[in-house]
Coordinates of C-alpha atoms in Angstrom, one line a residue:
X23 CA -50.6 7.0 -3.9
X24 CA -47.8 5.4 -6.5
X25 CA -45.3 5.6 -4.0
X26 CA -47.9 3.4 -1.3
X27 CA -48.4 1.1 -4.2
X28 CA -45.3 0.4 -5.1
X29 CA -44.3 -0.4 -0.9
X30 CA -47.0 -2.3 -1.0
X31 CA -45.8 -4.9 -4.2
X32 CA -42.2 -4.7 -2.7
X33 CA -43.3 -6.0 0.7
X34 CA -45.6 -8.4 -1.3
X35 CA -42.6 -10.0 -3.2
X36 CA -40.6 -10.4 -0.2
X37 CA -43.7 -12.4 1.8
X38 CA -44.1 -14.5 -1.6
X39 CA -40.9 -15.3 -1.7
X40 CA -41.0 -16.4 2.0
X41 CA -44.4 -18.5 1.2
X42 CA -42.3 -20.0 -1.6
X43 CA -39.7 -21.1 1.2
X44 CA -41.6 -22.2 3.2
X45 CA -43.3 -24.5 1.2
X46 CA -39.8 -25.6 0.1
X47 CA -39.2 -26.2 3.7
X48 CA -42.2 -28.4 3.9
X49 CA -41.3 -30.6 1.3
X50 CA -37.7 -30.8 2.6
X51 CA -39.4 -32.5 5.7
X52 CA -39.9 -35.6 3.8
X53 CA -35.5 -35.2 3.3
X54 CA -35.1 -34.7 7.1
X55 CA -37.2 -37.8 7.8
X56 CA -35.5 -40.1 5.6
X57 CA -32.4 -38.6 6.7
X58 CA -33.1 -39.4 10.1
X59 CA -34.7 -43.0 9.7
X60 CA -31.6 -43.8 8.0
X61 CA -29.5 -42.6 10.2
X62 CA -30.7 -44.3 13.1
X63 CA -30.6 -47.5 11.0
X64 CA -26.8 -46.6 10.6
X65 CA -26.7 -46.9 7.0
X66 CA -27.0 -43.9 6.1
X67 CA -25.3 -41.8 8.9
X68 CA -23.5 -39.9 5.9
X69 CA -26.8 -38.0 4.9
X70 CA -26.9 -36.2 8.0
X71 CA -24.2 -33.9 7.5
X72 CA -25.3 -33.3 4.2
X73 CA -28.6 -32.6 5.4
X74 CA -27.4 -30.0 8.2
X75 CA -25.4 -28.7 5.3
X76 CA -28.9 -28.1 3.1
X77 CA -30.7 -26.6 6.1
X78 CA -27.8 -23.7 6.7
X79 CA -28.4 -22.9 2.7
X80 CA -32.3 -22.7 3.4
X81 CA -31.6 -20.7 6.3
X82 CA -29.1 -18.4 4.1
X83 CA -31.6 -17.8 1.3
X84 CA -33.9 -16.4 4.3
X85 CA -31.1 -14.4 5.7
X86 CA -30.5 -12.8 2.2
X87 CA -34.6 -12.0 2.0
X88 CA -34.6 -10.7 5.5
X89 CA -31.5 -8.3 4.4
X90 CA -33.0 -7.0 1.1
X91 CA -35.9 -5.9 3.0
X92 CA -34.8 -4.9 6.2
X93 CA -31.2 -3.8 4.8
X94 CA -29.8 -4.9 7.9
X95 CA -28.0 -8.6 7.2
X96 CA -28.7 -11.3 10.0
X97 CA -24.8 -13.0 10.4
X98 CA -24.0 -16.2 10.6
X99 CA -21.9 -18.6 13.1
X100 CA -21.2 -21.9 11.4
X101 CA -18.7 -24.6 12.5
X102 CA -17.3 -25.8 9.6
X103 CA -18.7 -29.4 8.6
X104 CA -15.3 -31.1 7.1
X105 CA -12.9 -33.8 8.4
X106 CA -13.2 -37.8 8.9
X107 CA -17.4 -38.9 9.1
X108 CA -17.2 -39.2 13.0
X109 CA -16.0 -35.6 13.4
X110 CA -18.9 -34.3 10.9
X111 CA -21.1 -36.1 12.3
X112 CA -20.8 -34.6 15.9
X113 CA -20.1 -31.0 14.4
X114 CA -23.5 -31.2 12.5
X115 CA -25.4 -32.8 15.7
X116 CA -23.6 -30.6 18.1
X117 CA -23.4 -27.7 16.7
X118 CA -24.7 -24.6 18.5
X119 CA -26.1 -23.4 14.8
X120 CA -28.1 -26.6 13.8
X121 CA -30.5 -26.3 17.0
X122 CA -31.3 -22.8 15.8
X123 CA -32.1 -23.4 12.2
X124 CA -34.0 -26.1 13.1
X125 CA -36.2 -24.0 15.0
X126 CA -36.3 -21.5 12.8
X127 CA -37.3 -24.0 10.4
X128 CA -40.4 -25.6 12.3
X129 CA -41.4 -22.0 13.2
X130 CA -41.1 -20.7 10.0
X131 CA -43.9 -23.5 8.7
X132 CA -46.4 -21.3 10.7
X133 CA -45.8 -17.7 9.7
X134 CA -44.1 -18.2 6.4
X135 CA -47.7 -18.0 4.6
X136 CA -47.9 -14.5 5.9
X137 CA -47.9 -13.6 2.5
X138 CA -51.3 -14.9 2.1
X139 CA -53.3 -12.2 3.9
X140 CA -51.7 -9.9 1.3
X141 CA -54.3 -11.4 -1.1
X142 CA -57.5 -9.7 0.5
X143 CA -55.8 -6.6 1.7
X144 CA -54.5 -6.1 -1.8
X145 CA -58.7 -6.5 -2.8
X146 CA -59.7 -4.3 0.0
X147 CA -56.7 -1.5 0.0
X148 CA -57.0 -0.4 -3.4
X149 CA -60.5 0.7 -3.6
X150 CA -60.0 2.0 0.1
X151 CA -56.4 4.0 -0.6
X152 CA -57.5 5.0 -3.8
X153 CA -60.2 6.9 -2.4
X154 CA -58.5 8.4 0.3
X155 CA -55.5 9.4 -1.1
X156 CA -56.7 10.0 -4.6
X157 CA -60.3 11.7 -4.0
X158 CA -60.1 12.4 0.3
X159 CA -56.0 13.5 0.0
X160 CA -55.5 11.0 3.1
X161 CA -52.9 8.8 4.4
X162 CA -53.4 5.3 2.8
X163 CA -54.9 2.7 5.4
X164 CA -54.5 -0.7 4.3
X165 CA -51.8 -1.2 1.9
X166 CA -49.6 -0.2 4.2
X167 CA -50.4 -3.4 6.2
X168 CA -48.8 -5.0 3.8
X169 CA -45.3 -3.3 4.5
X170 CA -46.1 -4.4 8.2
X171 CA -46.9 -7.9 7.6
X172 CA -43.3 -8.3 6.1
X173 CA -42.1 -6.3 9.0
X174 CA -43.2 -9.0 11.5
X175 CA -42.3 -11.6 9.1
X176 CA -38.2 -10.3 9.2
X177 CA -38.3 -9.6 13.0
X178 CA -39.4 -13.3 13.6
X179 CA -36.6 -14.2 11.0
X180 CA -34.0 -12.1 12.9
X181 CA -35.0 -13.2 16.3
X182 CA -35.2 -17.1 15.3
X183 CA -32.1 -17.2 12.9
X184 CA -29.6 -14.4 14.8
X185 CA -27.1 -16.7 16.0
X186 CA -27.0 -17.6 19.9
X187 CA -24.2 -16.8 21.9
X188 CA -22.5 -19.9 22.0
X189 CA -22.6 -20.1 18.4
X190 CA -21.0 -16.7 18.6
X191 CA -18.4 -18.1 20.5
X192 CA -17.6 -20.9 18.8
X193 CA -16.7 -19.0 15.9
X194 CA -14.9 -16.6 18.0
X195 CA -12.6 -19.8 19.2
X196 CA -12.4 -21.1 15.7
X197 CA -11.1 -17.9 14.7
X198 CA -8.5 -17.3 17.9
X199 CA -7.0 -20.9 16.6
X200 CA -6.9 -19.7 12.9
X201 CA -4.7 -16.9 14.3
X202 CA -2.8 -18.5 16.8
X203 CA -1.4 -20.7 14.0
X204 CA -0.8 -18.1 11.9
X205 CA 0.8 -16.1 14.8
X206 CA 3.4 -19.3 15.5
X207 CA 3.6 -20.0 12.1
X208 CA 5.1 -16.1 11.9
X209 CA 7.1 -16.4 14.7
X210 CA 8.7 -19.7 13.4
X211 CA 9.9 -17.6 10.7
X212 CA 11.0 -14.9 11.9
X213 CA 13.4 -16.9 14.3
X214 CA 14.5 -18.7 11.2
X215 CA 15.5 -15.6 9.2
X216 CA 16.9 -14.3 12.1
X217 CA 18.9 -17.6 12.6
X218 CA 20.1 -17.8 8.8
X219 CA 21.3 -13.8 8.8
X220 CA 23.0 -14.6 12.5
X221 CA 24.7 -17.8 10.5
X222 CA 25.3 -17.0 7.2
X223 CA 26.6 -13.0 8.0
X224 CA 27.6 -12.0 11.4
X225 CA 28.7 -15.3 12.7
X226 CA 30.9 -15.7 9.5
X227 CA 32.3 -12.5 9.6
X228 CA 33.0 -13.0 13.3
X229 CA 34.7 -16.1 12.5
X230 CA 37.1 -14.1 10.3
X231 CA 38.1 -11.5 12.2
X232 CA 38.9 -14.2 14.9
X233 CA 41.7 -15.7 12.3
X234 CA 42.7 -12.6 11.4
X235 CA 43.4 -11.4 14.5
X236 CA 44.8 -14.6 15.3
X237 CA 47.1 -14.4 12.5
X238 CA 48.5 -10.9 12.7
X239 CA 49.4 -11.7 16.5
X240 CA 51.4 -14.7 15.0
X241 CA 53.0 -11.9 12.5
X242 CA 53.3 -9.4 14.9
X243 CA 57.5 -9.9 16.0
X244 CA 58.3 -11.1 12.2
X245 CA 56.0 -8.7 10.0
X246 CA 54.9 -6.0 11.9
X247 CA 54.0 -4.3 8.6
X248 CA 51.5 -7.8 7.8
X249 CA 50.4 -7.5 11.3
X250 CA 49.1 -3.9 11.0
X251 CA 47.4 -4.8 7.4
X252 CA 45.7 -7.8 8.7
X253 CA 44.1 -5.8 11.7
X254 CA 43.1 -2.7 9.5
X255 CA 41.2 -5.8 8.0
X256 CA 40.1 -7.6 11.2
X257 CA 38.8 -3.4 11.7
X258 CA 36.7 -3.3 8.6
X259 CA 35.5 -6.7 9.5
X260 CA 34.1 -6.1 12.9
X261 CA 32.4 -2.8 11.5
X262 CA 30.8 -4.3 9.0
X263 CA 29.6 -7.4 11.5
X264 CA 28.0 -4.7 13.6
X265 CA 26.6 -3.0 10.8
X266 CA 24.3 -6.4 10.1
X267 CA 23.6 -7.0 13.6
X268 CA 22.3 -3.4 13.5
X269 CA 20.5 -4.8 11.0
X270 CA 19.4 -7.6 12.5
X271 CA 18.1 -5.7 15.6
X272 CA 15.9 -3.3 13.2
X273 CA 14.2 -6.6 12.1
X274 CA 13.3 -7.5 15.5
X275 CA 12.1 -4.2 16.5
X276 CA 13.6 -1.2 14.8
X277 CA 15.3 1.3 17.5
X278 CA 13.4 4.1 15.3
X279 CA 9.7 2.9 16.4
X280 CA 11.3 3.5 20.4
X281 CA 13.1 6.8 19.8
X282 CA 10.8 8.7 17.3
X283 CA 7.4 6.9 17.5
X284 CA 5.5 5.8 14.6
X285 CA 4.7 8.5 12.7
X286 CA 8.2 9.9 12.9
X287 CA 9.3 6.3 11.7
X288 CA 6.9 6.1 8.6
X289 CA 8.1 9.6 7.8
X290 CA 11.9 8.4 7.9
X291 CA 10.1 5.2 5.7
X292 CA 8.8 7.4 3.2
X293 CA 12.1 9.9 3.4
X294 CA 14.5 6.2 2.1
X295 CA 12.0 4.8 -0.1
X296 CA 11.9 5.3 -4.2
X297 CA 9.0 6.7 -4.3
X298 CA 7.4 9.8 -3.7
X299 CA 5.6 9.0 -0.2
X300 CA 2.4 11.6 1.1
X301 CA 3.0 10.5 4.8
X302 CA -1.1 11.7 6.6
X303 CA -0.7 11.6 10.0
X304 CA -4.4 11.8 12.5
X305 CA -3.9 11.8 16.2
X306 CA -0.5 10.5 16.7
X307 CA 3.0 12.4 17.1
X308 CA 6.7 12.2 16.5
X309 CA 8.7 11.5 19.8
X310 CA 8.3 9.2 22.6
X311 CA 5.1 10.8 24.3
X312 CA 3.4 7.9 25.8
X313 CA 0.0 9.5 25.6
X314 CA -0.2 9.2 21.9
X315 CA 1.5 6.3 21.2
X316 CA -0.3 2.8 20.7
X317 CA 1.5 -0.4 22.2
X318 CA 4.7 -1.1 21.2
X319 CA 3.5 -4.7 19.0
X320 CA 0.3 -2.7 17.1
X321 CA 3.2 0.1 16.6
X322 CA 5.6 -2.6 14.9
X323 CA 2.9 -4.5 13.3
X324 CA 1.9 -1.2 11.9
X325 CA 5.7 -0.3 10.9
X326 CA 6.4 -3.5 8.9
X327 CA 2.9 -3.5 6.9
X328 CA 4.3 -0.1 5.9
X329 CA 7.5 -1.1 5.3
X330 CA 6.2 -3.8 3.4
X331 CA 3.4 -2.3 1.6
X332 CA 5.9 0.5 -0.1
X333 CA 8.6 -2.2 -1.1
X334 CA 6.3 -4.1 -2.8
X335 CA 4.7 -0.4 -4.5
X336 CA 8.5 0.5 -5.4
X337 CA 9.4 -3.4 -6.7
X338 CA 5.9 -4.2 -8.9
X339 CA 3.6 -1.3 -9.0
X340 CA 5.3 0.7 -11.2
X341 CA 3.8 3.9 -9.9
X342 CA 6.2 6.9 -8.7
X343 CA 3.8 7.9 -5.9
X344 CA 2.2 6.4 -3.0
X345 CA 0.2 8.1 0.3
X346 CA 0.3 6.4 4.1
X347 CA -2.0 7.4 5.9
X348 CA -1.9 6.6 10.1
X349 CA -4.7 7.6 12.5
X350 CA -5.8 7.0 16.0
X351 CA -9.5 6.1 16.0
X352 CA -11.5 5.0 19.3
X353 CA -10.9 1.4 18.9
X354 CA -7.3 1.6 17.9
X355 CA -5.0 2.4 15.3
X356 CA -5.9 2.9 11.3
X357 CA -3.0 2.3 8.5
X358 CA -3.5 2.9 4.5
X359 CA -1.3 2.5 2.1
X360 CA -2.0 3.1 -1.3
X361 CA -0.2 3.5 -4.7
X362 CA -1.2 4.8 -8.5
X363 CA 0.5 2.0 -9.8
X364 CA -0.6 -0.5 -12.2
X365 CA -2.6 -2.9 -9.7
X366 CA -3.2 -6.9 -10.1
X367 CA -1.8 -7.6 -6.9
X368 CA -2.7 -11.3 -5.5
X369 CA -3.4 -11.4 -2.2
X370 CA -2.4 -14.8 -1.9
X371 CA 1.0 -14.5 -4.2
X372 CA 3.8 -13.2 -2.3
X373 CA 4.9 -14.4 1.3
X374 CA 5.4 -10.6 2.0
X375 CA 1.5 -9.9 2.1
X376 CA 0.7 -13.5 3.5
X377 CA 3.2 -12.2 6.4
X378 CA 1.4 -9.0 6.7
X379 CA -1.5 -11.0 6.8
X380 CA -0.1 -13.3 10.1
X381 CA 1.6 -9.9 11.7
X382 CA -2.3 -8.3 12.1
X383 CA -4.0 -11.4 12.5
X384 CA -1.9 -12.2 15.9
X385 CA -3.1 -8.5 17.1
X386 CA -6.7 -9.7 16.2
X387 CA -6.6 -7.2 13.7
X388 CA -8.2 -7.1 10.2
X389 CA -6.3 -6.4 6.5
X390 CA -8.1 -6.1 3.4
X391 CA -6.4 -5.5 0.1
X392 CA -8.2 -4.0 -3.2
X393 CA -5.6 -4.2 -6.3
X394 CA -8.0 -3.8 -9.8
X395 CA -6.4 -4.5 -12.5
X396 CA -4.9 -0.6 -13.9
X397 CA -4.8 0.3 -10.2
X398 CA -5.1 1.7 -7.7
X399 CA -3.5 -0.7 -4.9
X400 CA -4.9 0.1 -1.7
X401 CA -3.9 -1.5 1.7
X402 CA -6.0 -0.8 4.3
X403 CA -5.7 -2.3 8.2
X404 CA -7.3 -1.8 11.3
X405 CA -5.4 -2.8 14.8
X406 CA -7.5 -2.8 18.1
X407 CA -6.0 -1.3 21.1
X408 CA -6.4 0.5 24.3
X409 CA -4.6 3.8 23.9

């Protein structure tokens, strides 16, 4: 009986909150009517976007109540109301979520007061279910109906507040627009880095190499020894230029990825890192077997995430150990890099982390970093792909 009463009390609390919210929306209709009147008069057009934002907050409160009762979150799919007044008005009126929220608010005027039915159910259920459970040992009959009322309220709210396909599509387009902009920015930064490396390093060495060869040619007949030394210096500069070119090529797409695959390339990174790195691989193999490999763009993004994470850990974490996990799953590739350092990493504070986010977002992936003060720092990446 105690458990029955507890569940009924929990359901009643949710229904009471729903009734309070419904009563609040009835009061809110006054604000809505005032806004509509002023908007038609053009005088208060600026109130309309704020009113829509307020409706979103009320709908969000209802979503939280439903999630608390059912344990299932109703997603939100709103377009941001921002920019000039005309743009804000257009988004507020034409946004696919506005009509759905308004439809829910009107419907909630009716079913939001289901909690009123809980009063007679309590008055009847306490004696009836007390006798059935306490004396007869049977299952309760009346008090569970309060929970069913709460279930009904949650089901109707879920059906009305669930984003429409149009709203989900609009949000998805917004996300893709942002990730495309990030990918373009990352691509531009990468091109500038390559250009800078070639201009400041390799190109300067090649110019110096050409000059030394020219001087050696002129000095060959009158001073062969000097010409020989110049040619030796030129050979050294040519080797240094080749080394720098290899470094630039590795920055574009590391050859080791092609030769050894992601697992082998990450093991090579771990071996050259200044940390004691443990590499755990699940579902991937070394080498160039295509059946166990992700697409080249996904492998490159995962490789750079691991490389940047290990570099940051070696520089800033103060840790001596780190762990890298690579796992193949049904939807793509999972990467997890953890160190035992001091933590406190700021996800928006460095170009390295921003670069990782852009690389991952460009492939429609997700990056989550947790780094509490005192550690550990954990970076988890999900990269979708087809195997």
